[in-house]
Coordinates of C-alpha atoms (C1' of nucleotides) in Angstrom, one line a residue:
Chain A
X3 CA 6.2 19.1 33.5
X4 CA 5.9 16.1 36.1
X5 CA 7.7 12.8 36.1
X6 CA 5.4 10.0 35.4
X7 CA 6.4 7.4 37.8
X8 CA 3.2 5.6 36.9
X9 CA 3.9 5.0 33.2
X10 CA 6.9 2.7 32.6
X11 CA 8.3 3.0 28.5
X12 CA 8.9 -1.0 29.2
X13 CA 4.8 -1.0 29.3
X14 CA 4.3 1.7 26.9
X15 CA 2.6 0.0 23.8
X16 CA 2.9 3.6 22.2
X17 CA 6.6 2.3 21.6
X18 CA 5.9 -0.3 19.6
X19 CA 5.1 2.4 16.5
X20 CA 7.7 3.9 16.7
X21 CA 12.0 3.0 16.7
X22 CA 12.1 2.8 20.2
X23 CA 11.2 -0.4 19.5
X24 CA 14.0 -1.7 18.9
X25 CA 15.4 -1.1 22.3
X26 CA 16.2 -4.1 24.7
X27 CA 14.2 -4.1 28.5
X28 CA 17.5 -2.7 30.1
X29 CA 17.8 0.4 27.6
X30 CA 14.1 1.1 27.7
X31 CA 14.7 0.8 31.9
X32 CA 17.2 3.6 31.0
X33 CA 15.0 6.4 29.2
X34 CA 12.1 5.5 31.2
X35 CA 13.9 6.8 34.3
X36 CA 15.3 10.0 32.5
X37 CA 12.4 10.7 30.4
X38 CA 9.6 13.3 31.6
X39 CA 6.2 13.3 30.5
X40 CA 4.6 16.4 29.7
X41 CA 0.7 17.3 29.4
X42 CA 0.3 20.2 26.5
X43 CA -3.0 22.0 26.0
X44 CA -4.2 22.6 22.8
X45 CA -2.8 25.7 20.7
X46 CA 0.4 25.3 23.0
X47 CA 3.8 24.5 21.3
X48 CA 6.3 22.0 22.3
X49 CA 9.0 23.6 20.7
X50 CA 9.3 26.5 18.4
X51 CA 11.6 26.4 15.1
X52 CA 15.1 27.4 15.1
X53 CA 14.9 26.3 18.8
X54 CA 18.0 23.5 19.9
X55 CA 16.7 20.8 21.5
X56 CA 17.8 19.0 24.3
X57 CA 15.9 15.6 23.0
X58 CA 12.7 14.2 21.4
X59 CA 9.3 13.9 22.3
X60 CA 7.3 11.0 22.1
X61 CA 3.7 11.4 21.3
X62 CA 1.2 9.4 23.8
X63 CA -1.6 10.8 23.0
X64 CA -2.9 13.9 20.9
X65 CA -2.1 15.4 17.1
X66 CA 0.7 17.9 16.8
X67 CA 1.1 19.8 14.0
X68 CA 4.6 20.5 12.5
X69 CA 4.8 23.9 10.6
X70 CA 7.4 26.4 9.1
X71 CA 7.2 30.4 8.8
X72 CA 7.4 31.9 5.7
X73 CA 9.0 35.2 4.8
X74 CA 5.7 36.5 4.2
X75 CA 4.2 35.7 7.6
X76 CA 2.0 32.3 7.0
X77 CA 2.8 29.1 8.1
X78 CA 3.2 25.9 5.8
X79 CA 2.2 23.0 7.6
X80 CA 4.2 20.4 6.9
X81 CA 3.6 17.6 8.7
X82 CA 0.2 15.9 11.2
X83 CA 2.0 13.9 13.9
X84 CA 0.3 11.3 15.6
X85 CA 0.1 9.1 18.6
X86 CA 3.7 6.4 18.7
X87 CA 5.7 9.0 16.6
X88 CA 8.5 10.8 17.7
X89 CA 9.0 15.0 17.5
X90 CA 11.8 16.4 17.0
X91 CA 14.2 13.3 15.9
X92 CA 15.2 14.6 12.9
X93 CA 16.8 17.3 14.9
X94 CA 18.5 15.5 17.4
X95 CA 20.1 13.4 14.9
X96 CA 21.8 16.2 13.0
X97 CA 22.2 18.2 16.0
X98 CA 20.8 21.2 14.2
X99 CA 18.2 23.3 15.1
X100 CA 14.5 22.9 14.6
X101 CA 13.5 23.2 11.2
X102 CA 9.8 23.3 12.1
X103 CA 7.4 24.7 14.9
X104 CA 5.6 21.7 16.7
X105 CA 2.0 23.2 18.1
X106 CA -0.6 20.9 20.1
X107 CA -4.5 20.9 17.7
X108 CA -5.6 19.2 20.6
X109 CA -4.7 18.2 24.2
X110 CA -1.7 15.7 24.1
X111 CA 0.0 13.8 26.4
X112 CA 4.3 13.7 25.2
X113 CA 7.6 11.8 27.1
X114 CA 10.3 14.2 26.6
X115 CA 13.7 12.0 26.4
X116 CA 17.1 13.5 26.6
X117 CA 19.3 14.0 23.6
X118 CA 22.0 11.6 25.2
X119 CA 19.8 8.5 25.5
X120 CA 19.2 8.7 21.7
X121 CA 22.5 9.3 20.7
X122 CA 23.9 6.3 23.4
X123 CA 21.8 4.2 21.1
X124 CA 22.8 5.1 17.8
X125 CA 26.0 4.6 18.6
X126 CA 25.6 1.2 20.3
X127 CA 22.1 -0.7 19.2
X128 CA 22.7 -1.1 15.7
X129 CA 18.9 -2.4 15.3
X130 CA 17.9 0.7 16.9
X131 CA 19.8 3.2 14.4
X132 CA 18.5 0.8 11.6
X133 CA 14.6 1.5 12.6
X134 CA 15.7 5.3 12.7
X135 CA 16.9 5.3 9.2
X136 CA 13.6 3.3 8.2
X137 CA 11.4 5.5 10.2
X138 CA 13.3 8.8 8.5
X139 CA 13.4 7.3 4.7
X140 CA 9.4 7.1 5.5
X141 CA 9.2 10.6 6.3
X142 CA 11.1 11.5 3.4
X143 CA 9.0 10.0 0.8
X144 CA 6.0 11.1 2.2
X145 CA 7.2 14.7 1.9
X146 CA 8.2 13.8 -1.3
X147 CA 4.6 12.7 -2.3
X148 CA 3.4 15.7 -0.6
X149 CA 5.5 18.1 -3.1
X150 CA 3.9 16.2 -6.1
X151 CA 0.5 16.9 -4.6
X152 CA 0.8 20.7 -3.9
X153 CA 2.9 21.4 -7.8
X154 CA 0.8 19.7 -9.5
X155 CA -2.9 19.6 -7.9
X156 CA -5.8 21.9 -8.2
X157 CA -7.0 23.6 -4.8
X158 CA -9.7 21.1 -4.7
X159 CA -7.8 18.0 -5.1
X160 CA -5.5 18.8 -2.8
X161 CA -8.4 19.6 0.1
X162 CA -9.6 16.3 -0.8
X163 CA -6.4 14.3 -0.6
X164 CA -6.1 16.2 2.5
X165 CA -9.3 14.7 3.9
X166 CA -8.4 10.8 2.7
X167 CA -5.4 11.0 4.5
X168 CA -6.7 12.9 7.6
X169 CA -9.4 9.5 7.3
X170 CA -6.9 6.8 6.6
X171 CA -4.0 8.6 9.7
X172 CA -6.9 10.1 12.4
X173 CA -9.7 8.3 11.8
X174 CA -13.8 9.0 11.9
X175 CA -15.5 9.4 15.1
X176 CA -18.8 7.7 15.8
X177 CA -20.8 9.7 13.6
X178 CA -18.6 9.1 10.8
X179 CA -17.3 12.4 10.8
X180 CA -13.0 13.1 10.6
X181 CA -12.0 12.4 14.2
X182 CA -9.6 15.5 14.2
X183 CA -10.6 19.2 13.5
X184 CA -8.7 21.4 11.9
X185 CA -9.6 25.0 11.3
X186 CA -10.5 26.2 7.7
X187 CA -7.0 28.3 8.5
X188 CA -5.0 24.9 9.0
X189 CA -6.3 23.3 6.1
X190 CA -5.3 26.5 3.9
X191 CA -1.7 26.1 5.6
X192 CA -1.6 22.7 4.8
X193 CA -2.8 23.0 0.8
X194 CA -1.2 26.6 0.4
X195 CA -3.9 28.3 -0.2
X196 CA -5.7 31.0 1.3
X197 CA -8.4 30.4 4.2
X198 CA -10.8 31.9 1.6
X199 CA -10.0 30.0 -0.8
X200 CA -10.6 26.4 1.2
X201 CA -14.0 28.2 2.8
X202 CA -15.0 28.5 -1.4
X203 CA -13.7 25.0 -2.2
X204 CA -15.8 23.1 1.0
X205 CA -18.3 25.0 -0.7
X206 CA -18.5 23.1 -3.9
X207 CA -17.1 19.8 -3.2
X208 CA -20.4 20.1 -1.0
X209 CA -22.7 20.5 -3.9
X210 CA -20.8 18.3 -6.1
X211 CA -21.6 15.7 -3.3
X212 CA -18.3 14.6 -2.2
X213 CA -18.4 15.8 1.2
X214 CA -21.2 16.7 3.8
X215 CA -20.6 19.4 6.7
X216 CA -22.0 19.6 10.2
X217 CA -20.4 22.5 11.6
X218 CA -16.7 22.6 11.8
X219 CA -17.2 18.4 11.0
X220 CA -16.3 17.2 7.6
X221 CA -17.4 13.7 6.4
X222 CA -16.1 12.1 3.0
X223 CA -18.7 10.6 0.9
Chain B
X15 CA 28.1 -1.4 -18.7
X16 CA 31.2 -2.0 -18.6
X17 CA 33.6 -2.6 -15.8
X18 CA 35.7 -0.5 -14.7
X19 CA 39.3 -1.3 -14.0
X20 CA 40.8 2.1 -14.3
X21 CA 38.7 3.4 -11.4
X22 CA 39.0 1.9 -7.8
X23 CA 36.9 3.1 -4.9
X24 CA 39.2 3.2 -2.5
X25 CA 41.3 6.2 -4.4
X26 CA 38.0 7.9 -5.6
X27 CA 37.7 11.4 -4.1
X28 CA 33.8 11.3 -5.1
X29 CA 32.8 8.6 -2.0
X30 CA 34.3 11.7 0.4
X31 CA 30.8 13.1 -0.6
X32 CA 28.3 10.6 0.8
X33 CA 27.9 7.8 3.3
X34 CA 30.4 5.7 1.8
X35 CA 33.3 8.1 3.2
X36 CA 32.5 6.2 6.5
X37 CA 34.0 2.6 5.3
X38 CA 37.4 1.5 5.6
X39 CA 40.2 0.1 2.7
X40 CA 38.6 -3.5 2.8
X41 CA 34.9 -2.5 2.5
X42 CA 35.5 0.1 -0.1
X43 CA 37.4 -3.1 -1.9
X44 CA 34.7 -5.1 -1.8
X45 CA 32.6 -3.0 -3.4
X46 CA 34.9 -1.4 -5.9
X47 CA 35.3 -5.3 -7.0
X48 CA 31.8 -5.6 -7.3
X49 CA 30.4 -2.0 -8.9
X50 CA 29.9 -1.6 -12.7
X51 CA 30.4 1.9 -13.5
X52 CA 27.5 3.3 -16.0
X53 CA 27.6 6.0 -18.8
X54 CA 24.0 7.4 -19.0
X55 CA 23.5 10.2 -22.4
X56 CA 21.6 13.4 -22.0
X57 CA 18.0 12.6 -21.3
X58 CA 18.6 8.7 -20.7
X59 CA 16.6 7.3 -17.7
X60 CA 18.6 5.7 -14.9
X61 CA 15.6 4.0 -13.1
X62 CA 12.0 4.2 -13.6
X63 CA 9.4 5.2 -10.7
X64 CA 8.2 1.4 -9.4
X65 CA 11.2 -0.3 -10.5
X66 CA 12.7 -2.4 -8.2
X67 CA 16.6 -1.1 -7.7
X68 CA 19.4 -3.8 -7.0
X69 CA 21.8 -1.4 -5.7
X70 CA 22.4 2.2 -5.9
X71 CA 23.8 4.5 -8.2
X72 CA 27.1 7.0 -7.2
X73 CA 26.9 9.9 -9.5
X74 CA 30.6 10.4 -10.5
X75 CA 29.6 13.4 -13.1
X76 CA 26.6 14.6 -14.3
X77 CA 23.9 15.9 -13.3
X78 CA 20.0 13.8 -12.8
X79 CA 16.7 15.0 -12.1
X80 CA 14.3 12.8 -9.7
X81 CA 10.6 13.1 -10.5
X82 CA 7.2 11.7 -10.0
X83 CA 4.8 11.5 -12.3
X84 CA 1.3 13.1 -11.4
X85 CA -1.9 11.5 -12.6
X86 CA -2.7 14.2 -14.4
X87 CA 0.7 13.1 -16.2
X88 CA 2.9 15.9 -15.5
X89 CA 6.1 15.0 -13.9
X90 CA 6.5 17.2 -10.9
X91 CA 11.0 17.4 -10.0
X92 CA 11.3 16.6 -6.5
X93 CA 15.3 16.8 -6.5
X94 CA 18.4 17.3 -8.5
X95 CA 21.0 15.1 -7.8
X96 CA 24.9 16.5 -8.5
X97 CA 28.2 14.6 -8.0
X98 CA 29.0 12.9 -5.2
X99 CA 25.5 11.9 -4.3
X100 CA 23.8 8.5 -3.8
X101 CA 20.8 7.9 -6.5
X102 CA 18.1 5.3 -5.1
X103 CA 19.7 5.3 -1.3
X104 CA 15.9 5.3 -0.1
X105 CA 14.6 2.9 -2.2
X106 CA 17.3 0.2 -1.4
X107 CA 17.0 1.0 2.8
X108 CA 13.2 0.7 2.8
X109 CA 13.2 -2.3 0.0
X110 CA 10.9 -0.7 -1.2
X111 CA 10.5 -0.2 -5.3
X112 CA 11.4 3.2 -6.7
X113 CA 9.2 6.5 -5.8
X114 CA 11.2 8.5 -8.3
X115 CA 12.6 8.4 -11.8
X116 CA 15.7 9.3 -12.2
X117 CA 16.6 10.8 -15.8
X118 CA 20.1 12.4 -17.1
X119 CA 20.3 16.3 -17.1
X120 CA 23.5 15.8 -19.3
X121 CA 26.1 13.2 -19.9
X122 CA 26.7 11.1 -16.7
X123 CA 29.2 8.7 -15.3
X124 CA 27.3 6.4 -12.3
X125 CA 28.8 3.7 -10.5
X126 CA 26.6 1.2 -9.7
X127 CA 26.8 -0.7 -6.1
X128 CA 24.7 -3.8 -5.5
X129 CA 22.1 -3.5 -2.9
X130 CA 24.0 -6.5 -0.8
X131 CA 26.9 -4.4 -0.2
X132 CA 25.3 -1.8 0.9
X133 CA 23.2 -4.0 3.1
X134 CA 26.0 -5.8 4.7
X135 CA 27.7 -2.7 5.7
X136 CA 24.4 -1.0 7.0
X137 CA 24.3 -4.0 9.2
X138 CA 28.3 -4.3 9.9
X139 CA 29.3 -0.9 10.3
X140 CA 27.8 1.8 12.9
X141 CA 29.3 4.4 11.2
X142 CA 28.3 4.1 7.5
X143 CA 24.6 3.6 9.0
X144 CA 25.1 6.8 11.0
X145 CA 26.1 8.4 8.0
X146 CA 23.6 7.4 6.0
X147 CA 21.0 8.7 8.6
X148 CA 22.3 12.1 8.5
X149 CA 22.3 12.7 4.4
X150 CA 18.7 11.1 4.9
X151 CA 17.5 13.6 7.5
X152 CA 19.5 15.9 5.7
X153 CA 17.2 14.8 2.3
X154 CA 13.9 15.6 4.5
X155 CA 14.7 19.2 5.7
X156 CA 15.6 20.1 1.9
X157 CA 12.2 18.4 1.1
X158 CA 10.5 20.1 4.0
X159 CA 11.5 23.6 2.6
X160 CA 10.4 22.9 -0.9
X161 CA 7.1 22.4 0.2
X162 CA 7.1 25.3 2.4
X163 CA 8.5 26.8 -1.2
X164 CA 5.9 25.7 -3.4
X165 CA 3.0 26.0 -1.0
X166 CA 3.5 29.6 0.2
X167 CA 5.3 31.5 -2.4
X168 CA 4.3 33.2 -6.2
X169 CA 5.8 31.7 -9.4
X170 CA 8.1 34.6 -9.5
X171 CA 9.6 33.9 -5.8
X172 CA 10.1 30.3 -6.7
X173 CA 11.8 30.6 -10.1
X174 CA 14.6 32.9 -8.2
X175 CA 14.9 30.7 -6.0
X176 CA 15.3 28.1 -8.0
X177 CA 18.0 30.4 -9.8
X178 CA 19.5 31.0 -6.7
X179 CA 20.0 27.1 -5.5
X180 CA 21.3 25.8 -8.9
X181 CA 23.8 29.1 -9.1
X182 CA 24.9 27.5 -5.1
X183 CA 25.1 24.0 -5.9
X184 CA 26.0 23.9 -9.3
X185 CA 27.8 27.4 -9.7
X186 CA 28.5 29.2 -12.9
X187 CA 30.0 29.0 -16.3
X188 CA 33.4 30.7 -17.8
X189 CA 30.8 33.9 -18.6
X190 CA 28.7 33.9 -15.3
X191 CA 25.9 32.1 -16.3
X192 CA 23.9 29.3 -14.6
X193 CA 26.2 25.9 -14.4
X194 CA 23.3 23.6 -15.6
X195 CA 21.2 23.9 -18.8
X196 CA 17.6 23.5 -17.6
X197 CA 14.5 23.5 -20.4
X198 CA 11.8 25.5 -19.7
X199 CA 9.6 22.7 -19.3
X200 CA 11.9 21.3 -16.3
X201 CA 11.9 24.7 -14.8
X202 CA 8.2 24.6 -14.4
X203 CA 8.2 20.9 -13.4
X204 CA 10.5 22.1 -10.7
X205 CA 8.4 25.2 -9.4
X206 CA 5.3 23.7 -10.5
X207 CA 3.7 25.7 -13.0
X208 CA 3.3 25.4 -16.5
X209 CA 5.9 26.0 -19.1
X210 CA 4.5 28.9 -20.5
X211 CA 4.1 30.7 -17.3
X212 CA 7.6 29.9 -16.1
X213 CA 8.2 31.6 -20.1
X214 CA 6.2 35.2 -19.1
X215 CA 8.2 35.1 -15.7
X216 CA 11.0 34.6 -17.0
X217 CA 10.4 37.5 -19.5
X218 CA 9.3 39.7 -16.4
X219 CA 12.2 39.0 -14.3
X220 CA 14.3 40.4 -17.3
X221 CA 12.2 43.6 -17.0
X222 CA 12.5 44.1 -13.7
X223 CA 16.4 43.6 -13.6
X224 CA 16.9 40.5 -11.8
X225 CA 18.2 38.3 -14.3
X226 CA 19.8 38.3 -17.6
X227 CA 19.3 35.9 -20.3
X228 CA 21.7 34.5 -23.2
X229 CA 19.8 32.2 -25.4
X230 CA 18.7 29.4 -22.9
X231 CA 21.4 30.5 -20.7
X232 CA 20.6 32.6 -17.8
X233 CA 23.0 34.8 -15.1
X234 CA 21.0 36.1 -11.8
X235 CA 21.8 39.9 -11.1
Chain C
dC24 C1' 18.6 21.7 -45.9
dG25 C1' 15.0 19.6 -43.1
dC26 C1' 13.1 17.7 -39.2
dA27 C1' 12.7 17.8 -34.2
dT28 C1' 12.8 20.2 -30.2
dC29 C1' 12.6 24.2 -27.6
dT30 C1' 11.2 28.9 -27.0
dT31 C1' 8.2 32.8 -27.4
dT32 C1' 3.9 35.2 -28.0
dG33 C1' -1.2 36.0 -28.2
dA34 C1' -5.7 35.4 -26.5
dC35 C1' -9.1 33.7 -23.4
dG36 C1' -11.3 31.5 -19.6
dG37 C1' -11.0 30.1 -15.1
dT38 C1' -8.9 29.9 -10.7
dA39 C1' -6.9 31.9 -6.8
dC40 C1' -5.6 36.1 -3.8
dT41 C1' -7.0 40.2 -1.2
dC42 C1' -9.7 43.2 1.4
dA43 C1' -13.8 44.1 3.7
dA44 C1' -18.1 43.3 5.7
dT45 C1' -21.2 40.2 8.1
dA46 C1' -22.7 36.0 10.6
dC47 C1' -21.8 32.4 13.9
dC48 C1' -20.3 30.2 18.2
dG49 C1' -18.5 29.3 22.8
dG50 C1' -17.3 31.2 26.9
dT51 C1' -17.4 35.1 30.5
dG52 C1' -19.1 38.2 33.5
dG53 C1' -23.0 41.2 34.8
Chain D
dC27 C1' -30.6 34.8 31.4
dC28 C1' -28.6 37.9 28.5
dA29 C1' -25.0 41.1 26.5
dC30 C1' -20.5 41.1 25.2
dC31 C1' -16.2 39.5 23.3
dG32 C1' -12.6 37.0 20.7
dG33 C1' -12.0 33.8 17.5
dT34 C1' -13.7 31.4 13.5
dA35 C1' -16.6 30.9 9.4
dT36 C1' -18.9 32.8 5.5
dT37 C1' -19.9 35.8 1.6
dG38 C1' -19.1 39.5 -1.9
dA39 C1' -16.6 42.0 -5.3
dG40 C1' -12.7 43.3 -7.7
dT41 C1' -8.2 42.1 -9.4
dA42 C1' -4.3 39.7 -10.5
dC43 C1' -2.5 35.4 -11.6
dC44 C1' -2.3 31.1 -13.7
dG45 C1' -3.6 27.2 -17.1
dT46 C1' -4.5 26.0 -21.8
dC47 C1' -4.7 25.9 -26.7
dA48 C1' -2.8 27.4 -30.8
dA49 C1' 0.6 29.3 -33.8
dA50 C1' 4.8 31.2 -35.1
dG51 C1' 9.9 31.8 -34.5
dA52 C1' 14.5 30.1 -33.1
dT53 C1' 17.9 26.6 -32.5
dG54 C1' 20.5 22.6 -33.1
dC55 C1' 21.6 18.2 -35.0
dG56 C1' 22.0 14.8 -38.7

DNA sequence: CGCATCTTTGACGGTACTCAATACCGGTGG
DNA sequence: CCACCGGTATTGAGTACCGTCAAAGATGCG
């Protein structure tokens, strides 16, 4: 950890995406002096679930992934978190402990800002605790959506409504290739299937010409 | 719909459930002047998914299920929604148009609440907002561990747990038996199987000792 | 009593899960 | 430069599980 004196959140366009946005210069003076920014490496983990945490982390740069252990040992991934969001809110606002293990896919760049600057400004910025209850409404129906696809979908629709939404969220790099890599292993966590199983599936949604490969690279056709 | 005289909000032991616990004698007035309470029969639908909702719905009694059709045009149950609970709190926060429908169980009494008032006293009143926010996030972590549910575990683990959640929620009958009749068919739209599978599993959770069965009536061991 | 709905059962095909073995790839140290 | 290593990807084979269609039995309501 290292305090950023170079990056101001009064500057910080990452803010705009997310409800730190609604904050006022002389609040966003406030956390910018508490907060701490924090390099993570990729595989790493920010915080680990049933952990209490002290406050939430705002992502600058880099894709977390949010996941949750099983009894029988494999991780559901719940949740790809991207540049302007926030980790951890949901748990700061309830004051419980993590539901979900938050693990780096790539090398990210996240302010850590105290529990007690969030909860000063849901008690007094009204605007601010409105965009909170927007942002956390969003979440909810996107989880919603996301039980719908995995009760109701094939293995191979859900690996391809994973890629869409990998492509409309993350991106394609220059090649036209997804811009983020996730292991055949994520994926499987992701769809709730086996890693076999999505190996199998890449397989024929190749020949049936919906995707191409080049490597570890998956591009939607 | 018909008015209801007989029933004011301000002496209604139900709001002590949900966000509206947080407003004082005049706001509850206000809306108890303006709600209509609803009966909805057995099987009735309360909203549609993509209607637009003018308010939201306080489940007085009854019991509803929220679901969302697939494409493949099964309905996949995302939540069931007991006493006390708002119906279409999401919808009427984001202004956005319903994601769920929201059908009877059994015979229910609902109180509707125009949108406006709840509006105003999102904007007025720090409290109810903050309240609202924490059944929200509260919403998302339930969500979050159905799809760990339905993404990790067999058809067998699911319906017990299933079993298991009604028998805390809803409790049991006179003779020990689940609270709430559910069919077959919304047992599997629940776990996310087919009906005829949740049928078999049923049938082999008998064998095996960890249920009992009575008709459609069913008592966890 | 009769219709509608829900439940149960059978049979079959296809999908997904598991274990095990092999191939690939990037980085490290000799 | 090459051999080695750990992690990841791929493939095979066998099995268990799940989805579907069809038909028959049970239940409840008018």
């Amino acid at each position: 950890m290292e305090n950023s004196s170079e990056t101001r959140c009064e500057n910080c366009i990452i803010r705009k995406l997310n409800a730190l946005n609604a904050l006022n210069k002389n609040e966003l003076k406030r956390i910018s002096d508490s907060k701490v920014t924090k390099r993570v490496k990729k595989g790493e983990s920010i915080f680990e679930e049933g952990e209490k945490l002290n406050g939430v982390f705002c992502v600058r740069s880099g894709v977390s992934k949010l996941s949750k252990l099983s009894e029988n040992g494999k991780d559901q991934i719940v949740k790809l978190v991207k540049k302007g969001e926030l980790l951890g809110q949901r748990s700061v606002i309830t004051e419980q402990s993590a539901n979900l293990k938050a693990v780096a896919l790539n090398d990210m760049e996240v302010c850590f800002i105290a529990k007690q600057e969030i909860s000063t400004n849901i008690e007094g910025n009204i605007k601010f605790t409105k965009e909170l209850l927007l942002r956390i409404a969003d979440d909810l129906k996107t989880s919603e959506d996301a039980l719908v696809l995995l009760g109701q979908k094939t293995v191979s629709e859900r690996l391809l409504e994973l890629f869409r939404y990998v492509k409309d969220n993350f991106g394609l790099d220059a090649d036209g290739y997804l811009a983020i890599l996730l292991t055949r292993e994520d994926m499987a966590n992701i769809i709730g299937t086996a890693k076999e199983v999505t190996i199998r599936t890449i397989s024929s949604l190749k020949k049936e010409g919906s995707i191409e490969t080049d490597g570890k690279r998956i591009k939607l056709l």
